[in-house]
Tab-separated table of C-alpha atoms in Angstrom:
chain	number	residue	atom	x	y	z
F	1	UNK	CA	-5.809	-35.567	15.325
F	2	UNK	CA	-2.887	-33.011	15.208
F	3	UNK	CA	0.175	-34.030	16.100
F	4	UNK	CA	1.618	-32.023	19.351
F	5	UNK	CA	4.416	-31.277	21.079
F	6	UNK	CA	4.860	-30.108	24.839
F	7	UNK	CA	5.757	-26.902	25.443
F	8	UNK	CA	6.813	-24.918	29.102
F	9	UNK	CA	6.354	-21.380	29.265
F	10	UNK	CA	6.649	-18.855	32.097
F	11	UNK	CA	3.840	-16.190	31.806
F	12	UNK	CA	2.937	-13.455	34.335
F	13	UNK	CA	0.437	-13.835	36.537
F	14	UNK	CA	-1.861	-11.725	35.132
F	15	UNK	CA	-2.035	-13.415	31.808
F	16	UNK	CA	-2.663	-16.933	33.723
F	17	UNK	CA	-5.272	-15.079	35.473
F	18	UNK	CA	-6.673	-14.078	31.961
F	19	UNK	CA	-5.978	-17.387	30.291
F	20	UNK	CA	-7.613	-19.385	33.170
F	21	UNK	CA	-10.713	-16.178	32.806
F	22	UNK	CA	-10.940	-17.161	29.073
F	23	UNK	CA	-11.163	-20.723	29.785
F	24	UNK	CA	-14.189	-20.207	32.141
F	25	UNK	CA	-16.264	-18.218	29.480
F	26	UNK	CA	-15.489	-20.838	26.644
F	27	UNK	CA	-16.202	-23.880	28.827
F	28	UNK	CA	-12.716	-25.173	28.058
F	29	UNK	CA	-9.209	-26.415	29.067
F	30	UNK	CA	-6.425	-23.483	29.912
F	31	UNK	CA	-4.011	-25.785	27.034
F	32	UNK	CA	-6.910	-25.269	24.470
F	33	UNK	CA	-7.004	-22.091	24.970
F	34	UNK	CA	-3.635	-20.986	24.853
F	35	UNK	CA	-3.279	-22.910	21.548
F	36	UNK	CA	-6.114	-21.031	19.997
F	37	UNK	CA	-4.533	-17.719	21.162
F	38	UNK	CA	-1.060	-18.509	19.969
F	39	UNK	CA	-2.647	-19.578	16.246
F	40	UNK	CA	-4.321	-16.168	16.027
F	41	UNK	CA	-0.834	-14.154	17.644
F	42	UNK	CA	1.230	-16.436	14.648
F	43	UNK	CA	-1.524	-15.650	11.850
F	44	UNK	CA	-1.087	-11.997	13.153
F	45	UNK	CA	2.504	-11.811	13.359
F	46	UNK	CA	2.871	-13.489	9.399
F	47	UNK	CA	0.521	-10.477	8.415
F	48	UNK	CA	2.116	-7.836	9.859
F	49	UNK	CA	5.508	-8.922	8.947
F	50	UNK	CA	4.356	-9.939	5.292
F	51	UNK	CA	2.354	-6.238	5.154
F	52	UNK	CA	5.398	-4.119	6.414
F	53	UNK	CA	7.542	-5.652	3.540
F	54	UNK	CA	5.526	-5.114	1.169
F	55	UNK	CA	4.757	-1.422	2.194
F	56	UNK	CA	8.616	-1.121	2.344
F	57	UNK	CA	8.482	-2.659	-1.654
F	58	UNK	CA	10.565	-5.240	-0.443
F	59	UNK	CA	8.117	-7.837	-2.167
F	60	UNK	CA	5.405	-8.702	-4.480
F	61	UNK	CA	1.762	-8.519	-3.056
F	62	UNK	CA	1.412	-12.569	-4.195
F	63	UNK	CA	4.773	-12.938	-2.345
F	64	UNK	CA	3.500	-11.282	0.880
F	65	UNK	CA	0.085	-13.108	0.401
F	66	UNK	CA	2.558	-16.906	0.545
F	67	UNK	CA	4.739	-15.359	4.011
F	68	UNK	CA	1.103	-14.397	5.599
F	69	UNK	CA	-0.472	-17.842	4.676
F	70	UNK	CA	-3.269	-16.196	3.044
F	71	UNK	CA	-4.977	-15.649	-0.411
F	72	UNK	CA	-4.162	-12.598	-2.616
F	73	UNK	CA	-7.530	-11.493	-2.156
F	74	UNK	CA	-7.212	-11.447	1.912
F	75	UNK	CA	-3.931	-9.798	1.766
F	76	UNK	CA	-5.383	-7.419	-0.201
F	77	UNK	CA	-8.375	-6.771	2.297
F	78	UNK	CA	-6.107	-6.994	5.278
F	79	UNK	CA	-3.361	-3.967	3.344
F	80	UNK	CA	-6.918	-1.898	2.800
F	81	UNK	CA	-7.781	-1.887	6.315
F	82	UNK	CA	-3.990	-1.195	7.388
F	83	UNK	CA	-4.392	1.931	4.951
F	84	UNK	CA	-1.333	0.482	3.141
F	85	UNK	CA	-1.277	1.612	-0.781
F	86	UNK	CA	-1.832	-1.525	-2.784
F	87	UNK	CA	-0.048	-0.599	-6.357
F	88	UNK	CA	2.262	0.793	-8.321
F	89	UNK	CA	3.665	-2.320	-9.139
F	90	UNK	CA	6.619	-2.735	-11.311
F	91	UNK	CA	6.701	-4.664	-14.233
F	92	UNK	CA	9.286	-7.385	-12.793
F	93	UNK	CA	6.650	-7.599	-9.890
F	94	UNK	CA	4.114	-8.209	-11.991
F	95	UNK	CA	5.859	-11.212	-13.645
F	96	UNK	CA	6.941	-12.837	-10.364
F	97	UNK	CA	3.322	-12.591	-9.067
F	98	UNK	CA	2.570	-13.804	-12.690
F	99	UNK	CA	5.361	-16.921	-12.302
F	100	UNK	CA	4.311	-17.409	-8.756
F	101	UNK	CA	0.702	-18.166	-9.718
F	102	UNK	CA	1.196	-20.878	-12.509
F	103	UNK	CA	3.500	-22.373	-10.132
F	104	UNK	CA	1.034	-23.152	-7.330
F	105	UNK	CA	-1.366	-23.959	-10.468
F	106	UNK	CA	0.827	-26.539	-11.467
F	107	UNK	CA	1.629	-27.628	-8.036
């Protein structure tokens, strides 16, 4: 099993009224349920923080792939349906993506 930690939060009302909603319809606990929606709002957050610097050419598409957690391929997808250019890569890009790969090869 995962390890866990405890954690208090104060939430509005409303989203304890949706959290406790959510929990109904899945035939679960309110915990399991907030832990599922706080691994998609993390997995969400990586992407569009990994997406925005690499539409700002801040870094390399394998580079924003590693901050998102994902594979090339679904950064790629996930740029595509942001209508965020995937390209125009410069050569020095090209070798870090390049160096990046053979070192999770090797790893």
């Amino acid at each position: 099993m995962e390890k866990t930690k405890l954690m208090n939060a104060r939430v509005p009302v409303v989203i304890m009224s949706e959290v406790e909603n959510i929990a109904k319809e899945e035939h679960t606990d309110k915990s399991s349920v907030v832990r599922k929606l706080l691994d998609r709002a993390i997995k969400n957050w990586k992407l569009e923080k990994a997406s925005k610097m690499y539409a700002d050419r801040k870094i390399t598409l394998g580079r924003a792939a590693e901050i998102a957690s994902v594979s090339v391929r679904e950064m790629i997808n996930y740029l595509e349906e942001k209508g965020i250019e995937i390209g125009n890569l410069s050569v020095q890009d090209l070798e870090d993506d390049v160096i990046e790969m053979y070192k999770r090869i090797a790893a």
